[in-house]
């Protein structure tokens, strides 16, 4: 079936919208929904000023499952279906929603909004290519500043088989041997020089003649002898030539039929389209399948020898060995032999970490006909490999090979988009592409060849999968959601201003480099005149004496005055420096910053005696989630000698001496006896007496100590993000036993080796503890111990975890806690898997000269 060519006309608006509603009702009925809930009589006032709003402008039957599943899997976000472009408005370069269709966990809802919602990600499926020329709403894209999936311009690139093939061939991705005929080309083929892929440019003179152009015939006759196959494929290339339209197979010796097929297509294609003549690629051997009734018996009793895999190829045994070991089928019927082959479809998503293959499926068809993906029943990649006789080990190796090749292919196309094209919307890019792959056997290796790239049916494939096989379709959809939401969040962060009270020292440089990469503007305030991080901010303001935190109340007035002098409107206030958490909270309160925790909460977390007392208090919710006093460690604040004596009567020995406002394990010491407790307390009080001599351990708040009970158990760190009291994300790190008596760290491992249900309980208890002291918004680091009597809170840091934590969580879980911190500060609800699966394991060791004398060697300096 070839596309009908006629001048494009916009349909009657009322008739089009009526058809859209009918389409939606049919979809809802099929999916088992009742009547749609109409809430347009009373327009909604959306409370989330900085929420994510993904807008899909399209026809319901193409995208209904994408919108529906968002209500089940991403309740904190909004994915909106727009049936009519009149539901959208433009204000400058921004797009806003006035009406939309959304889903919650149970219902389909028709919304209108009192205040239009800012669109943060736009999917326009009412373009000529996406709608088969039924609609053209591309004017909405022009100059748009929000992220967009594809665009009118990019559709003519990603669906151009010739252009994408040139890009992939240039970068060494496997593609069929091809010669091409470009009719009045608009894409810059000449910029991509691939000697192995000759292109003949055709004109109106070539097309309008009654006879085959001699130069076309000559090009075909020159190309055919270079092939090592018995058939060739003739196919058109262009945004409207998809679903096997116009594709024909020919015997290689029939050059007349091949030239005729090319000439016939030349009469039909538009300017900018092309025609490809390529080698026919058969899928890998053993594709001669018997009828299904015989397959299970044969497949279950024919093991394929496992051959070691090499990085670039998978070695195979000869087919003769397969045939030799084949047992007789358990049937006496005469079986008709039918030749089949399969085609792989890979859906690749452009994630924040680069292209990633999220789905592999297969379509099986007769070897003599083109395999149309949407016209044939798809099966999983694993099932297809089983039918073809592959072992589990071979299937895993082949999957990795295909995934890697498709990810390389997408990287090539994305690079081509950046270098060679500019869209009307500069934020448009291909976020999900479908690759059609033929897996061939070349000598002793399996080699994947990409025969086609599509964006027009990628969404449809996702929708089919969700309906037919949710276990395959849902992960693909969630992976695409991640990309939409990540780009939306980056868009919302751009050009925002943050006030930073105390940026920290050189160890925090990587934090601010990451924040700047997100497009956020920074105002730093600190005591130093020539701060080492001064060049990491947009505005630096010195506040003399700010590092003396006994004068925090005085500094607040100075900071606020200096800030107002800048005339800058900020969206949030934060710190990553432990000594500044209370001061930052006081400034945020004075400036009436909305996205913050109470000053009392930060003050409670900063002073260890305070949070121990707070956890000891029972609240009305204790009956709901249990008392927090079970989480507290018995301790006593030491202000006088009498306090020490009282502590020794109430705190069991051995015990731990630690600074009440300390950090980084400064001043921490294990004492075994009463005499040792008195002696070490006096020694530490004398040694730790000023911030100047011991910076960064909390001495600017004084040198008061507490005596806390020493609890035995395994030690763990929990890095956690809350938004308005809701858990956004949490990860657990296991710590090895510390070096006593100073509690120096020795080793850590991520992810935790604890059982999942135990980790869930730990996180729930940590959330309970944080809420008990008033910390409900932001990123925190909590240190705990698991004892024989349960979990005990050792320390609460009301700021981002330091040292290696951020790097590890990104590498192991793909979670960026710096970005989560910024989003919370800006009042943007982060979207991330609350319990992300680990992608690997990291183990770190702390090396000490006292244990490893070789560290004194100059080669370690």
Short mmCIF file of C-alpha atoms in Angstrom, two decimals, residues 54-458:
data_model
loop_
_atom_site.label_atom_id
_atom_site.label_comp_id
_atom_site.label_asym_id
_atom_site.label_seq_id
_atom_site.Cartn_x
_atom_site.Cartn_y
_atom_site.Cartn_z
CA UNK A 54 4.15 16.34 29.39
CA UNK A 55 1.82 17.23 26.52
CA UNK A 56 0.97 14.69 23.79
CA UNK A 57 -0.91 16.26 20.88
CA UNK A 58 -2.30 13.37 18.91
CA UNK A 59 -4.99 10.86 18.13
CA UNK A 60 -6.16 8.74 21.08
CA UNK A 61 -5.77 5.31 19.49
CA UNK A 62 -2.05 5.97 18.92
CA UNK A 63 -1.15 7.10 22.45
CA UNK A 64 -3.92 6.22 24.90
CA UNK A 65 -1.88 3.61 26.79
CA UNK A 66 1.02 6.04 27.27
CA UNK A 67 -1.26 8.53 29.01
CA UNK A 68 -3.18 5.86 30.92
CA UNK A 69 -0.05 4.18 32.31
CA UNK A 70 1.27 7.51 33.61
CA UNK A 71 -1.63 7.60 36.06
CA UNK A 72 -0.54 4.22 37.45
CA UNK A 73 3.22 4.56 37.49
CA UNK A 74 3.90 8.30 37.87
CA UNK A 75 1.17 9.76 40.09
CA UNK A 76 3.36 12.73 40.99
CA UNK A 77 3.66 13.81 37.36
CA UNK A 78 1.18 14.82 34.72
CA UNK A 79 1.05 13.35 31.23
CA UNK A 80 -1.67 15.12 29.26
CA UNK A 81 -3.41 14.04 26.07
CA UNK A 82 -4.53 16.95 23.90
CA UNK A 83 -7.13 16.17 21.25
CA UNK A 84 -7.33 19.61 19.68
CA UNK A 85 -4.62 22.24 19.15
CA UNK A 86 -7.08 24.89 20.39
CA UNK A 87 -6.57 23.41 23.87
CA UNK A 88 -3.05 24.91 23.78
CA UNK A 89 -1.96 28.54 23.90
CA UNK A 90 1.34 30.24 23.15
CA UNK A 91 2.86 33.02 25.25
CA UNK A 92 6.08 34.08 23.60
CA UNK A 93 8.21 30.96 23.25
CA UNK A 94 6.33 29.01 25.92
CA UNK A 95 3.41 26.59 25.48
CA UNK A 96 0.52 26.30 27.95
CA UNK A 97 -2.29 23.79 28.52
CA UNK A 98 -5.86 25.02 28.86
CA UNK A 99 -7.59 21.63 28.58
CA UNK A 100 -6.42 18.03 28.55
CA UNK A 101 -7.27 14.38 29.10
CA UNK A 102 -5.47 12.72 32.03
CA UNK A 103 -5.73 9.49 34.01
CA UNK A 104 -5.42 8.69 37.66
CA UNK A 105 -5.25 5.16 39.08
CA UNK A 106 -8.94 4.55 38.36
CA UNK A 107 -10.51 7.14 36.06
CA UNK A 108 -10.12 9.06 32.81
CA UNK A 109 -10.56 12.78 33.43
CA UNK A 110 -11.37 15.68 31.12
CA UNK A 111 -9.76 18.79 32.64
CA UNK A 112 -9.84 22.52 32.17
CA UNK A 113 -7.40 24.72 34.05
CA UNK A 114 -8.14 28.03 35.71
CA UNK A 115 -4.53 29.06 35.23
CA UNK A 116 -2.99 27.47 32.12
CA UNK A 117 -0.26 24.93 32.88
CA UNK A 118 3.21 25.43 31.47
CA UNK A 119 4.17 22.57 29.14
CA UNK A 120 7.57 21.11 30.03
CA UNK A 121 7.80 18.45 27.28
CA UNK A 122 5.96 18.42 23.95
CA UNK A 123 5.16 15.46 21.70
CA UNK A 124 3.51 16.63 18.49
CA UNK A 125 1.89 13.74 16.62
CA UNK A 126 -0.16 16.06 14.43
CA UNK A 127 2.61 16.65 11.92
CA UNK A 128 2.31 15.61 8.27
CA UNK A 129 4.68 12.65 8.70
CA UNK A 130 3.28 11.42 12.02
CA UNK A 131 -0.36 11.66 10.91
CA UNK A 132 0.10 10.46 7.31
CA UNK A 133 -0.70 14.01 6.17
CA UNK A 134 -4.03 14.15 8.00
CA UNK A 135 -3.01 17.14 10.12
CA UNK A 136 -0.35 19.83 10.24
CA UNK A 137 0.06 21.55 13.60
CA UNK A 138 3.76 22.27 13.18
CA UNK A 139 3.22 26.01 13.68
CA UNK A 140 3.09 25.26 17.41
CA UNK A 141 6.74 24.16 17.30
CA UNK A 142 8.23 27.33 15.85
CA UNK A 143 10.53 29.02 18.36
CA UNK A 144 9.28 26.85 21.22
CA UNK A 145 11.70 26.75 24.15
CA UNK A 146 10.48 23.64 25.98
CA UNK A 147 11.99 20.19 25.28
CA UNK A 148 10.37 18.31 22.42
CA UNK A 149 10.46 14.77 21.10
CA UNK A 150 11.36 15.02 17.43
CA UNK A 151 9.93 17.78 15.20
CA UNK A 152 8.70 18.35 11.68
CA UNK A 153 12.27 18.87 10.48
CA UNK A 154 13.69 15.87 12.32
CA UNK A 155 10.94 13.58 11.04
CA UNK A 156 12.32 14.15 7.56
CA UNK A 157 15.72 13.10 8.87
CA UNK A 158 15.12 10.11 11.13
CA UNK A 159 12.68 8.53 8.66
CA UNK A 160 15.03 9.03 5.72
CA UNK A 161 16.52 5.56 5.28
CA UNK A 162 19.30 6.91 3.09
CA UNK A 163 20.37 9.68 5.46
CA UNK A 164 20.41 7.47 8.57
CA UNK A 165 22.18 4.72 6.65
CA UNK A 166 24.92 7.13 5.61
CA UNK A 167 25.43 8.22 9.22
CA UNK A 168 25.57 4.66 10.51
CA UNK A 169 27.86 3.43 7.72
CA UNK A 170 30.25 6.31 8.37
CA UNK A 171 30.53 5.26 12.03
CA UNK A 172 30.98 1.55 11.28
CA UNK A 173 27.49 0.36 12.19
CA UNK A 174 26.40 -2.67 10.17
CA UNK A 175 24.08 -1.78 7.23
CA UNK A 176 23.27 -3.63 3.98
CA UNK A 177 25.33 -3.00 0.84
CA UNK A 178 23.39 -0.30 -0.95
CA UNK A 179 23.23 1.93 -3.98
CA UNK A 180 20.85 4.87 -3.78
CA UNK A 181 18.87 7.13 -6.11
CA UNK A 182 18.02 10.51 -4.57
CA UNK A 183 15.26 12.56 -6.18
CA UNK A 184 15.90 16.31 -5.80
CA UNK A 185 17.47 15.75 -2.36
CA UNK A 186 16.91 18.20 0.48
CA UNK A 187 19.02 16.46 3.14
CA UNK A 188 22.79 17.11 3.00
CA UNK A 189 23.90 13.71 1.71
CA UNK A 190 27.06 15.21 0.28
CA UNK A 191 28.27 16.15 3.79
CA UNK A 192 28.47 12.47 4.74
CA UNK A 193 30.96 10.81 2.43
CA UNK A 194 30.69 7.02 2.38
CA UNK A 195 32.51 5.49 -0.58
CA UNK A 196 30.76 2.15 -0.15
CA UNK A 197 27.33 3.76 -0.57
CA UNK A 198 27.12 5.45 -3.99
CA UNK A 199 24.28 7.93 -4.60
CA UNK A 200 22.89 8.95 -8.00
CA UNK A 201 20.94 12.21 -7.99
CA UNK A 202 17.80 12.13 -10.13
CA UNK A 203 15.85 15.05 -11.58
CA UNK A 204 12.45 15.76 -13.09
CA UNK A 205 13.92 14.94 -16.48
CA UNK A 206 14.71 11.41 -15.27
CA UNK A 207 11.23 10.96 -13.84
CA UNK A 208 9.15 12.49 -16.61
CA UNK A 209 10.58 10.35 -19.40
CA UNK A 210 8.62 7.41 -20.71
CA UNK A 211 11.62 5.12 -20.78
CA UNK A 212 14.09 4.02 -18.14
CA UNK A 213 16.92 6.60 -17.81
CA UNK A 214 20.15 5.01 -19.11
CA UNK A 215 22.21 6.27 -16.18
CA UNK A 216 19.80 4.62 -13.73
CA UNK A 217 20.14 1.31 -15.54
CA UNK A 218 23.91 1.68 -15.65
CA UNK A 219 24.10 2.34 -11.90
CA UNK A 220 22.08 -0.79 -11.15
CA UNK A 221 24.15 -2.95 -13.49
CA UNK A 222 27.38 -1.70 -11.92
CA UNK A 223 26.11 -2.40 -8.39
CA UNK A 224 24.64 -5.89 -8.79
CA UNK A 225 27.93 -7.76 -9.57
CA UNK A 226 29.41 -6.46 -6.30
CA UNK A 227 26.86 -8.38 -4.22
CA UNK A 228 27.25 -11.85 -2.76
CA UNK A 229 23.56 -12.77 -2.47
CA UNK A 230 20.80 -14.26 -4.60
CA UNK A 231 18.19 -11.54 -4.12
CA UNK A 232 17.99 -7.77 -3.82
CA UNK A 233 15.52 -5.42 -2.17
CA UNK A 234 14.13 -2.26 -3.75
CA UNK A 235 12.55 0.19 -1.28
CA UNK A 236 11.57 3.86 -1.12
CA UNK A 237 12.97 6.23 1.50
CA UNK A 238 11.10 9.14 3.01
CA UNK A 239 8.92 10.15 5.98
CA UNK A 240 5.72 8.72 4.46
CA UNK A 241 7.26 5.49 3.14
CA UNK A 242 6.95 3.14 6.07
CA UNK A 243 5.26 -0.15 7.02
CA UNK A 244 6.86 -1.88 3.98
CA UNK A 245 5.10 0.43 1.52
CA UNK A 246 6.65 0.09 -1.90
CA UNK A 247 9.14 -2.64 -0.85
CA UNK A 248 9.77 -5.41 -3.40
CA UNK A 249 12.13 -8.44 -3.60
CA UNK A 250 13.85 -9.52 -6.83
CA UNK A 251 16.22 -12.22 -8.03
CA UNK A 252 19.66 -10.72 -8.49
CA UNK A 253 19.91 -11.91 -12.07
CA UNK A 254 16.68 -10.08 -13.03
CA UNK A 255 18.18 -6.63 -13.54
CA UNK A 256 15.30 -5.62 -15.81
CA UNK A 257 12.75 -6.13 -13.01
CA UNK A 258 15.01 -4.34 -10.54
CA UNK A 259 15.41 -1.32 -12.81
CA UNK A 260 11.67 -1.36 -13.49
CA UNK A 261 10.87 -1.31 -9.76
CA UNK A 262 13.18 1.65 -9.27
CA UNK A 263 11.59 3.52 -12.17
CA UNK A 264 8.07 2.78 -10.87
CA UNK A 265 8.95 4.20 -7.45
CA UNK A 266 10.54 7.23 -9.07
CA UNK A 267 7.13 8.10 -10.49
CA UNK A 268 5.59 8.08 -6.99
CA UNK A 269 8.08 9.63 -4.60
CA UNK A 270 8.26 13.30 -3.64
CA UNK A 271 11.17 15.69 -3.85
CA UNK A 272 13.56 14.86 -1.03
CA UNK A 273 12.71 11.14 -1.12
CA UNK A 274 15.06 8.44 -2.35
CA UNK A 275 15.11 4.85 -3.60
CA UNK A 276 17.44 2.19 -2.20
CA UNK A 277 18.63 -0.94 -3.95
CA UNK A 278 20.25 -3.18 -1.36
CA UNK A 279 21.39 -6.73 -0.76
CA UNK A 280 18.83 -9.12 0.67
CA UNK A 281 19.98 -10.21 4.13
CA UNK A 282 18.70 -13.58 5.35
CA UNK A 283 18.45 -14.00 9.09
CA UNK A 284 20.80 -16.46 10.77
CA UNK A 285 20.67 -20.20 9.94
CA UNK A 286 18.18 -22.81 11.06
CA UNK A 287 15.34 -20.61 9.95
CA UNK A 288 13.66 -23.54 8.15
CA UNK A 289 10.96 -24.13 10.73
CA UNK A 290 8.48 -26.96 10.83
CA UNK A 291 4.85 -26.37 11.77
CA UNK A 292 4.40 -25.27 15.39
CA UNK A 293 3.13 -28.66 16.57
CA UNK A 294 6.62 -30.09 16.01
CA UNK A 295 8.68 -27.19 17.38
CA UNK A 296 8.40 -27.83 21.14
CA UNK A 297 9.56 -31.45 20.81
CA UNK A 298 12.48 -30.58 18.58
CA UNK A 299 13.53 -27.43 20.39
CA UNK A 300 13.48 -29.11 23.77
CA UNK A 301 15.85 -31.92 22.72
CA UNK A 302 18.37 -30.16 20.48
CA UNK A 303 21.06 -28.42 22.55
CA UNK A 304 23.35 -26.06 20.71
CA UNK A 305 27.01 -26.25 21.76
CA UNK A 306 28.00 -23.20 23.81
CA UNK A 307 30.88 -21.38 22.18
CA UNK A 308 32.82 -18.57 23.93
CA UNK A 309 31.77 -15.07 22.91
CA UNK A 310 34.23 -12.47 21.67
CA UNK A 311 33.58 -8.73 21.93
CA UNK A 312 32.78 -8.26 18.26
CA UNK A 313 31.31 -11.62 17.31
CA UNK A 314 29.75 -14.84 18.56
CA UNK A 315 31.39 -17.96 17.20
CA UNK A 316 29.11 -20.80 16.10
CA UNK A 317 29.39 -24.46 15.21
CA UNK A 318 28.78 -25.44 11.60
CA UNK A 319 25.20 -26.20 10.63
CA UNK A 320 26.26 -29.74 9.74
CA UNK A 321 26.83 -30.54 13.40
CA UNK A 322 23.36 -29.28 14.21
CA UNK A 323 21.83 -31.47 11.57
CA UNK A 324 23.90 -34.46 12.73
CA UNK A 325 22.68 -34.15 16.34
CA UNK A 326 19.04 -33.52 15.38
CA UNK A 327 16.74 -36.25 16.76
CA UNK A 328 13.75 -37.42 14.78
CA UNK A 329 10.54 -35.49 15.40
CA UNK A 330 7.87 -37.34 17.33
CA UNK A 331 5.26 -37.37 14.57
CA UNK A 332 4.51 -39.61 11.64
CA UNK A 333 2.74 -36.96 9.59
CA UNK A 334 4.33 -35.60 6.48
CA UNK A 335 5.39 -32.10 7.43
CA UNK A 336 5.47 -29.31 4.90
CA UNK A 337 8.68 -27.34 5.09
CA UNK A 338 8.12 -23.57 5.01
CA UNK A 339 11.03 -21.12 4.97
CA UNK A 340 10.78 -18.33 7.52
CA UNK A 341 13.03 -15.63 8.79
CA UNK A 342 12.79 -13.10 11.59
CA UNK A 343 13.36 -9.40 11.97
CA UNK A 344 14.38 -7.80 15.26
CA UNK A 345 12.86 -4.53 16.45
CA UNK A 346 14.94 -2.59 18.96
CA UNK A 347 13.52 0.46 20.69
CA UNK A 348 16.32 2.71 21.92
CA UNK A 349 15.76 5.65 24.27
CA UNK A 350 18.11 8.60 24.59
CA UNK A 351 18.58 8.60 28.38
CA UNK A 352 20.53 11.07 30.49
CA UNK A 353 23.42 8.56 30.39
CA UNK A 354 23.26 8.11 26.61
CA UNK A 355 21.38 5.77 24.25
CA UNK A 356 20.01 2.65 25.93
CA UNK A 357 18.14 -0.26 24.36
CA UNK A 358 15.01 -0.87 26.41
CA UNK A 359 13.25 -3.43 24.23
CA UNK A 360 14.08 -6.17 21.76
CA UNK A 361 11.26 -8.02 20.02
CA UNK A 362 10.95 -10.11 16.89
CA UNK A 363 8.51 -10.48 14.02
CA UNK A 364 8.56 -13.74 12.08
CA UNK A 365 7.44 -14.02 8.48
CA UNK A 366 7.92 -15.90 5.27
CA UNK A 367 11.33 -15.50 3.76
CA UNK A 368 9.81 -14.58 0.39
CA UNK A 369 7.94 -11.48 1.65
CA UNK A 370 8.83 -8.28 3.52
CA UNK A 371 8.18 -8.59 7.25
CA UNK A 372 5.95 -5.74 8.31
CA UNK A 373 6.32 -5.10 12.03
CA UNK A 374 2.80 -3.83 12.70
CA UNK A 375 1.27 -6.40 10.39
CA UNK A 376 2.73 -9.50 12.00
CA UNK A 377 2.43 -10.93 15.48
CA UNK A 378 5.46 -9.97 17.53
CA UNK A 379 7.15 -12.27 20.03
CA UNK A 380 9.85 -11.70 22.59
CA UNK A 381 13.47 -11.87 21.52
CA UNK A 382 14.04 -14.81 23.86
CA UNK A 383 11.14 -16.80 22.39
CA UNK A 384 12.40 -16.23 18.86
CA UNK A 385 15.89 -17.37 19.81
CA UNK A 386 14.39 -20.48 21.39
CA UNK A 387 12.53 -21.28 18.17
CA UNK A 388 15.79 -20.84 16.25
CA UNK A 389 17.49 -23.29 18.60
CA UNK A 390 19.72 -20.98 20.63
CA UNK A 391 20.79 -21.77 24.18
CA UNK A 392 20.25 -19.32 27.01
CA UNK A 393 23.94 -18.37 27.02
CA UNK A 394 23.94 -17.71 23.28
CA UNK A 395 20.72 -15.71 23.54
CA UNK A 396 22.23 -13.46 26.21
CA UNK A 397 25.37 -12.90 24.15
CA UNK A 398 23.40 -12.16 20.96
CA UNK A 399 21.13 -9.74 22.85
CA UNK A 400 24.13 -7.78 24.09
CA UNK A 401 25.58 -7.69 20.58
CA UNK A 402 22.35 -6.32 19.05
CA UNK A 403 21.77 -3.82 21.87
CA UNK A 404 25.28 -2.44 21.57
CA UNK A 405 24.98 -2.03 17.78
CA UNK A 406 21.62 -0.25 18.05
CA UNK A 407 22.94 2.10 20.73
CA UNK A 408 25.88 2.96 18.47
CA UNK A 409 23.40 3.59 15.66
CA UNK A 410 21.34 5.99 17.76
CA UNK A 411 24.46 7.83 18.88
CA UNK A 412 25.36 8.32 15.20
CA UNK A 413 21.92 9.71 14.39
CA UNK A 414 21.85 12.05 17.40
CA UNK A 415 25.25 13.40 16.43
CA UNK A 416 24.01 13.90 12.87
CA UNK A 417 21.02 15.86 14.17
CA UNK A 418 23.24 18.19 16.16
CA UNK A 419 25.78 18.81 13.42
CA UNK A 420 23.69 18.99 10.27
CA UNK A 421 20.21 20.19 11.26
CA UNK A 422 18.49 23.01 13.09
CA UNK A 423 14.82 22.64 14.00
CA UNK A 424 12.26 25.39 14.39
CA UNK A 425 12.34 24.29 18.02
CA UNK A 426 16.02 24.15 19.08
CA UNK A 427 15.05 21.84 21.97
CA UNK A 428 13.77 19.12 19.64
CA UNK A 429 15.69 15.87 19.50
CA UNK A 430 14.98 12.21 18.85
CA UNK A 431 14.38 10.71 22.28
CA UNK A 432 13.15 7.30 21.11
CA UNK A 433 13.84 5.50 17.85
CA UNK A 434 12.97 2.07 16.52
CA UNK A 435 15.64 0.08 14.68
CA UNK A 436 14.81 -2.87 12.43
CA UNK A 437 17.64 -5.39 12.55
CA UNK A 438 18.46 -8.52 10.58
CA UNK A 439 20.82 -10.93 12.38
CA UNK A 440 22.96 -12.69 9.79
CA UNK A 441 25.63 -15.32 9.89
CA UNK A 442 28.82 -14.21 8.21
CA UNK A 443 31.36 -17.02 8.14
CA UNK A 444 31.66 -18.03 11.81
CA UNK A 445 30.11 -14.92 13.31
CA UNK A 446 26.66 -13.51 13.94
CA UNK A 447 26.49 -9.93 12.67
CA UNK A 448 23.55 -7.53 13.21
CA UNK A 449 22.62 -5.28 10.26
CA UNK A 450 20.29 -2.31 10.71
CA UNK A 451 17.99 -2.12 7.71
CA UNK A 452 15.73 0.71 8.82
CA UNK A 453 15.23 3.48 11.38
CA UNK A 454 11.79 4.70 12.44
CA UNK A 455 10.27 7.23 14.76
CA UNK A 456 6.74 7.19 13.34
CA UNK A 457 5.73 3.85 14.84
CA UNK A 458 7.92 3.72 17.96
#
